[in-house]
Amino acid sequence: MNKVKLLWGKHPLVTALSLGFMVLGIGCISWSMFGIFGQSNYFVDTSNSYKAPTTIDSKAKAVVGGGTSKVELDQSLDKNMQIKTLYPVYPVDGDNIGSLTIPALNRKLTIIQGTSVDNLREGVGHFTQSVLPGEADNCVLSGHRDTVFRKVGSLKIGDLLILKTSAGTFTYEISGTRIVHKDDKTVIVPTDNAILTMTTCYPFNFIGNAPDRYIISATLIKNK
């Protein structure tokens, strides 16, 4: 009789252990299924979230909003993509970013990033708030009239200016010259096309701080 009671008393414990293992097993299977489902959704989300790093400028936004031709939008997007891809690493002040060759003067000059006194002592200075050579906007270079830009006053419309950088070789053709006051900031305004603006002090034979600037404008005609 005591043996029967002892065996009967063990049955609830066995039953409880069995139920516990069943619950644990179901829980493990459910957790595994949840993990697999969640992981598949994660990969779908991340693969669809990637987009090319384009930037639409104000002109492009205006085209989208106004519903004008898609060609204008494509050109605007191409301009922004070019700015981002021509120079993956932007130069810092004092870097040697390339060379400027002036065939008409038989001269090849070093281009330095920045227009500080030290930079202009090393070569032609690139105005850092303008685009780099080859980019679709206004690239501004400055130099001293008695050193790197000596005799630039003899250059004529149609003469070539060849800039070579890490992004390639860019050939500009001189389209005009003008003289402005030294405080005139219109020489560094943005443009729709790829142009080159070169500035130097004027008059060329002035002693001391010259009051004006001699400006040479050129248009990009070839790049490779």
CSV table of C-alpha atoms in Angstrom, one decimal, residues 7-178:
chain,number,residue,atom,x,y,z
A,7,LEU,CA,4.5,5.7,-7.0
A,8,TRP,CA,1.3,7.8,-7.2
A,9,GLY,CA,3.1,10.6,-5.5
A,10,LYS,CA,5.9,10.6,-8.1
A,11,HIS,CA,3.5,10.9,-11.1
A,12,PRO,CA,2.7,14.6,-10.6
A,13,LEU,CA,6.4,15.4,-10.6
A,14,VAL,CA,7.0,13.4,-13.8
A,15,THR,CA,4.0,15.1,-15.4
A,16,ALA,CA,5.2,18.5,-14.4
A,17,LEU,CA,8.7,17.9,-15.8
A,18,SER,CA,7.2,16.6,-19.0
A,19,LEU,CA,5.0,19.6,-19.4
A,20,GLY,CA,8.0,21.9,-18.6
A,21,PHE,CA,10.1,20.3,-21.4
A,22,MET,CA,7.3,20.6,-23.9
A,23,VAL,CA,6.8,24.3,-23.1
A,24,LEU,CA,10.5,24.9,-23.3
A,25,GLY,CA,10.7,23.1,-26.7
A,26,ILE,CA,7.8,25.1,-28.1
A,27,GLY,CA,9.4,28.3,-26.9
A,28,CYS,CA,12.7,27.5,-28.5
A,29,ILE,CA,11.1,26.7,-31.9
A,30,SER,CA,9.0,29.9,-31.7
A,31,TRP,CA,12.0,32.0,-30.9
A,32,SER,CA,14.0,30.4,-33.8
A,33,MET,CA,11.1,31.1,-36.3
A,34,PHE,CA,10.9,34.7,-35.0
A,35,GLY,CA,14.6,35.2,-35.5
A,36,ILE,CA,14.6,33.8,-39.0
A,37,PHE,CA,11.6,35.9,-40.1
A,38,GLY,CA,13.1,39.1,-38.5
A,39,GLN,CA,16.5,38.5,-40.2
A,40,SER,CA,14.9,38.1,-43.6
A,41,ASN,CA,13.0,41.4,-43.2
A,42,TYR,CA,16.2,43.2,-42.1
A,43,PHE,CA,18.0,42.3,-45.3
A,44,VAL,CA,15.1,43.3,-47.5
A,45,ASP,CA,14.9,46.7,-45.7
A,46,THR,CA,18.7,47.5,-46.0
A,47,SER,CA,19.0,46.4,-49.6
A,48,ASN,CA,16.1,48.8,-50.6
A,49,SER,CA,17.3,51.7,-48.5
A,50,TYR,CA,20.5,52.4,-50.5
A,51,LYS,CA,20.3,55.3,-53.0
A,52,ALA,CA,23.0,57.0,-55.1
A,53,PRO,CA,24.4,60.1,-53.3
A,54,THR,CA,22.9,62.8,-55.6
A,55,THR,CA,22.2,66.3,-54.6
A,56,ILE,CA,19.5,68.4,-56.4
A,57,ASP,CA,20.3,72.1,-56.4
A,58,SER,CA,17.7,74.9,-56.3
A,59,LYS,CA,17.5,75.0,-60.1
A,60,ALA,CA,16.7,71.3,-60.2
A,61,LYS,CA,14.0,71.7,-57.5
A,62,ALA,CA,12.5,74.5,-59.5
A,63,VAL,CA,12.3,72.3,-62.6
A,64,VAL,CA,10.6,69.6,-60.6
A,65,GLY,CA,8.1,72.0,-59.1
A,66,GLY,CA,7.4,73.8,-62.3
A,67,GLY,CA,7.0,70.6,-64.4
A,68,THR,CA,9.4,71.8,-67.1
A,69,SER,CA,11.5,69.6,-69.3
A,70,LYS,CA,13.3,66.6,-68.0
A,71,VAL,CA,16.4,67.5,-69.9
A,72,GLU,CA,17.0,70.5,-67.6
A,73,LEU,CA,16.6,68.3,-64.6
A,74,ASP,CA,19.0,65.7,-66.0
A,75,GLN,CA,21.6,68.5,-66.7
A,76,SER,CA,21.3,69.8,-63.2
A,77,LEU,CA,21.7,66.4,-61.7
A,78,ASP,CA,24.7,65.7,-63.9
A,79,LYS,CA,26.3,68.9,-62.7
A,80,ASN,CA,25.9,67.9,-59.1
A,81,MET,CA,27.1,64.4,-59.7
A,82,GLN,CA,30.2,65.8,-61.5
A,83,ILE,CA,31.0,68.0,-58.6
A,84,LYS,CA,30.9,65.0,-56.2
A,85,THR,CA,32.9,62.6,-58.4
A,86,LEU,CA,35.7,64.6,-60.1
A,87,TYR,CA,37.5,65.1,-56.8
A,88,PRO,CA,36.7,62.3,-54.2
A,89,VAL,CA,39.2,63.9,-51.8
A,90,TYR,CA,39.0,67.7,-51.6
A,91,PRO,CA,42.4,69.4,-51.3
A,92,VAL,CA,43.3,71.3,-48.1
A,93,ASP,CA,45.0,74.7,-47.9
A,94,GLY,CA,48.6,74.6,-49.2
A,95,ASP,CA,48.1,71.4,-51.3
A,96,ASN,CA,49.6,71.2,-54.8
A,97,ILE,CA,46.5,70.5,-56.9
A,98,GLY,CA,48.0,70.5,-60.4
A,99,SER,CA,49.5,72.8,-63.0
A,100,LEU,CA,48.5,75.6,-65.4
A,101,THR,CA,50.1,75.7,-68.8
A,102,ILE,CA,49.9,78.9,-70.9
A,103,PRO,CA,51.2,77.9,-74.4
A,104,ALA,CA,51.1,81.5,-75.7
A,105,LEU,CA,53.6,82.5,-73.0
A,106,ASN,CA,55.5,79.1,-73.0
A,107,ARG,CA,54.9,78.8,-69.2
A,108,LYS,CA,53.9,76.0,-66.9
A,109,LEU,CA,52.9,77.0,-63.4
A,110,THR,CA,52.0,75.2,-60.2
A,111,ILE,CA,48.5,75.5,-58.8
A,112,ILE,CA,48.3,75.7,-55.0
A,113,GLN,CA,45.1,75.4,-53.0
A,114,GLY,CA,44.4,78.7,-51.3
A,115,THR,CA,45.3,82.4,-51.9
A,116,SER,CA,47.2,83.3,-48.8
A,117,VAL,CA,50.5,85.2,-49.0
A,118,ASP,CA,52.4,82.0,-48.6
A,119,ASN,CA,50.3,80.2,-51.2
A,120,LEU,CA,50.8,82.9,-53.8
A,121,ARG,CA,54.5,82.8,-53.1
A,122,GLU,CA,54.5,79.1,-54.2
A,123,GLY,CA,52.5,79.5,-57.4
A,124,VAL,CA,49.1,80.2,-58.8
A,125,GLY,CA,46.5,80.2,-56.0
A,126,HIS,CA,43.1,78.6,-56.3
A,127,PHE,CA,40.3,80.5,-54.6
A,128,THR,CA,38.9,77.9,-52.2
A,129,GLN,CA,35.3,79.2,-52.4
A,130,SER,CA,35.2,78.5,-56.1
A,131,VAL,CA,35.0,75.0,-57.8
A,132,LEU,CA,38.1,73.1,-58.7
A,133,PRO,CA,39.4,72.9,-62.3
A,134,GLY,CA,37.0,71.0,-64.7
A,135,GLU,CA,33.9,71.3,-62.5
A,136,ALA,CA,30.7,72.9,-63.9
A,137,ASP,CA,31.0,76.4,-62.4
A,138,ASN,CA,33.4,79.2,-61.9
A,139,CYS,CA,37.0,78.2,-61.1
A,140,VAL,CA,39.0,81.2,-59.9
A,141,LEU,CA,42.8,81.4,-59.9
A,142,SER,CA,44.9,84.3,-58.7
A,143,GLY,CA,48.6,85.2,-59.1
A,144,HIS,CA,51.0,88.0,-58.7
A,145,ARG,CA,51.5,90.3,-61.8
A,146,ASP,CA,55.2,90.3,-61.4
A,147,THR,CA,55.8,86.5,-60.9
A,148,VAL,CA,53.5,83.7,-62.1
A,149,PHE,CA,51.1,86.0,-64.1
A,150,ARG,CA,53.8,88.1,-65.7
A,151,LYS,CA,52.9,89.1,-69.2
A,152,VAL,CA,49.3,87.8,-69.0
A,153,GLY,CA,48.3,91.2,-70.4
A,154,SER,CA,49.5,90.0,-73.8
A,155,LEU,CA,47.1,87.1,-73.9
A,156,LYS,CA,44.4,87.3,-76.6
A,157,ILE,CA,40.9,85.9,-77.1
A,158,GLY,CA,41.3,82.4,-78.4
A,159,ASP,CA,44.5,81.6,-76.5
A,160,LEU,CA,44.4,78.4,-74.6
A,161,LEU,CA,44.9,77.7,-70.8
A,162,ILE,CA,45.5,74.1,-69.9
A,163,LEU,CA,44.9,72.9,-66.4
A,164,LYS,CA,46.1,69.4,-65.3
A,165,THR,CA,44.9,67.9,-62.0
A,166,SER,CA,44.2,64.5,-60.4
A,167,ALA,CA,40.9,64.6,-62.2
A,168,GLY,CA,42.3,65.0,-65.7
A,169,THR,CA,43.4,67.6,-68.2
A,170,PHE,CA,41.1,70.5,-68.9
A,171,THR,CA,41.6,72.9,-71.8
A,172,TYR,CA,40.0,76.4,-71.5
A,173,GLU,CA,39.8,79.0,-74.3
A,174,ILE,CA,40.1,82.7,-73.4
A,175,SER,CA,36.8,84.4,-74.2
A,176,GLY,CA,37.5,87.9,-72.8
A,177,THR,CA,39.4,90.3,-70.5
A,178,ARG,CA,38.4,93.2,-68.3
